[in-house]
Amino acid sequence: MHPVSLESFTKKYKALVEARLREAVGTLEAPENLTKAMLYSLEAGGKRIRPLLLFAVIDAFGKDPELGVDAAAAIEMVHTYSLIHDDLPSMDDDDLRRGKPTNHKVFGEATAILAGDALLTLSFNMLADIPDEYASDKVKLSLIKGLSKAAGAIGMVGGQVADMEGEDKELSLEQLEYIHINKTGRLLEYSIIAGADIAGATAEQKAILSKFAYHIGLAFQIRDDILDLEGSEDLIGKPVGSDTENHKSTYPALLGLAGAKDALENHLQSAKEALASTKLEVAVLLEIADLIGLRNY
Ligand code: IPE
Ligand code: IPE
Ligand code: MG
Ligand code: MG
Ligand code: MG
């Protein structure tokens, strides 16, 4: 059995990535208001699910999760930038994020947009600067290439565009799945595959982890959509009812709340089943899967 509980794993590795983020942004010789805006959203909290997935995958291979600290920080930068932009008036127009006023509410729209841009570009610098003893040049190149795909037009940004274009429409389940897989799933998948790359996984091991990631990505966003309907603002730290207000296509809108909960349960089960065929030490990963599917924050 794995000796580490999810609680102690989370505490240790959240602290590690948060220290790395603070160091990376805090030492930039950039306009003070820009670094303040970047740190404001980075340090507002957040579950750090993507870093935890990356660390847990490295751990599953019996390697030191700390090898992934720079990649984890890079992913959290891209994720935080996506949230800053997602909340803008021209997108979801939300006032609360991670329990605090959204970035544009505090710093203004122009600085919020630029803070997002700076986080996105800094993420690639983080990957290029990974110390040689943590990753070979070959692995670093694969990490950079993977993030550029997952975050861009054939990943998160493409999904965000489809999400906006889907407002006021009743989409097919296939169209909705495309949105979820891209706007949310690709970066979660990247977190998992980046961990596998750092740990030296085989192609076969990566294929199993990709299957796990596909179901985890869908489960994560379906849970997010459910929480938009029946979550508590205090716990989720963002407005409840934003999707309804914006006439978004979501799983609950298409399948009803009970249908969305069934779909979530199915994807969670499939994610866990995908891991059953590996010889890796997946106890922590399985616990994170449950956290993703069952969370109320
Ligand atoms: C929110 O992501 C945006 C989605 C992709 C649904 P998280 O729920 O991981 O947000 P934080 O990082 O914990 O704030
Ligand atoms: C977010 O989807 C996807 C992103 C890439 C940020 P949502 O718009 O549902 O995320 P929340 O609910 O605002 O966190
Ligand atoms: Mg959105
Ligand atoms: Mg939103
Ligand atoms: Mg949402």
Tab-separated table of N, CA, C and O in Angstrom, residues 35 89 112 125-126 145 155 166 176 182 196 199 201 223 258 279 288-289 295:
chain	number	residue	atom	x	y	z
A	35	THR	N	3.243	42.644	-11.860
A	35	THR	CA	3.548	41.472	-11.020
A	35	THR	C	2.545	41.374	-9.870
A	35	THR	O	2.172	40.279	-9.454
A	89	PRO	N	-15.365	40.845	-18.705
A	89	PRO	CA	-16.717	41.230	-19.145
A	89	PRO	C	-17.077	40.695	-20.533
A	89	PRO	O	-18.209	40.313	-20.777
A	112	ALA	N	-5.622	43.305	-16.391
A	112	ALA	CA	-6.012	41.897	-16.242
A	112	ALA	C	-5.653	41.105	-17.506
A	112	ALA	O	-5.108	39.997	-17.421
A	125	ASN	N	8.753	29.960	-20.425
A	125	ASN	CA	10.091	30.235	-19.906
A	125	ASN	C	10.436	29.281	-18.758
A	125	ASN	O	11.559	28.771	-18.659
A	126	MET	N	9.444	29.027	-17.903
A	126	MET	CA	9.649	28.089	-16.784
A	126	MET	C	10.080	26.721	-17.306
A	126	MET	O	10.975	26.080	-16.752
A	145	LYS	N	6.280	21.576	-26.159
A	145	LYS	CA	5.399	21.275	-27.287
A	145	LYS	C	4.000	20.872	-26.782
A	145	LYS	O	2.981	21.331	-27.295
A	155	GLY	N	-6.722	23.225	-28.283
A	155	GLY	CA	-6.886	22.852	-26.876
A	155	GLY	C	-7.786	23.847	-26.166
A	155	GLY	O	-8.889	24.140	-26.630
A	166	GLY	N	-21.421	28.465	-28.302
A	166	GLY	CA	-22.526	27.578	-27.914
A	166	GLY	C	-23.560	28.259	-27.030
A	166	GLY	O	-24.577	27.653	-26.687
A	176	LEU	N	-21.039	19.233	-27.116
A	176	LEU	CA	-20.760	19.610	-25.729
A	176	LEU	C	-19.492	18.916	-25.223
A	176	LEU	O	-18.663	19.514	-24.526
A	182	ASN	N	-11.907	20.149	-24.626
A	182	ASN	CA	-10.901	21.146	-25.000
A	182	ASN	C	-10.740	22.246	-23.969
A	182	ASN	O	-9.622	22.532	-23.538
A	196	ALA	N	4.044	11.979	-16.704
A	196	ALA	CA	4.532	10.717	-17.282
A	196	ALA	C	5.846	10.943	-18.035
A	196	ALA	O	6.781	10.136	-17.931
A	199	ALA	N	8.629	11.380	-15.607
A	199	ALA	CA	8.953	10.119	-14.936
A	199	ALA	C	9.540	9.079	-15.888
A	199	ALA	O	9.944	7.997	-15.452
A	201	ALA	N	7.908	7.587	-18.674
A	201	ALA	CA	6.907	6.563	-18.992
A	201	ALA	C	7.099	6.006	-20.396
A	201	ALA	O	7.607	6.694	-21.280
A	223	ARG	N	-18.679	18.176	-13.136
A	223	ARG	CA	-18.823	18.561	-11.718
A	223	ARG	C	-18.852	20.092	-11.589
A	223	ARG	O	-19.637	20.644	-10.822
A	258	ALA	N	-30.031	15.177	-12.925
A	258	ALA	CA	-29.832	13.747	-12.646
A	258	ALA	C	-29.024	13.097	-13.765
A	258	ALA	O	-28.122	12.285	-13.502
A	279	LYS	N	0.693	-1.336	-13.539
A	279	LYS	CA	1.359	-1.855	-12.341
A	279	LYS	C	1.906	-0.697	-11.506
A	279	LYS	O	2.666	-0.889	-10.580
A	288	ILE	N	-7.297	11.389	-5.936
A	288	ILE	CA	-7.515	12.674	-6.619
A	288	ILE	C	-8.715	12.550	-7.571
A	288	ILE	O	-9.512	13.476	-7.712
A	289	ALA	N	-8.848	11.388	-8.202
A	289	ALA	CA	-10.004	11.170	-9.090
A	289	ALA	C	-11.301	11.334	-8.298
A	289	ALA	O	-12.235	12.019	-8.746
A	295	ARG	N	-16.146	16.543	-5.342
A	295	ARG	CA	-15.855	17.798	-4.631
A	295	ARG	C	-17.093	18.689	-4.522
A	295	ARG	O	-17.959	18.681	-5.402
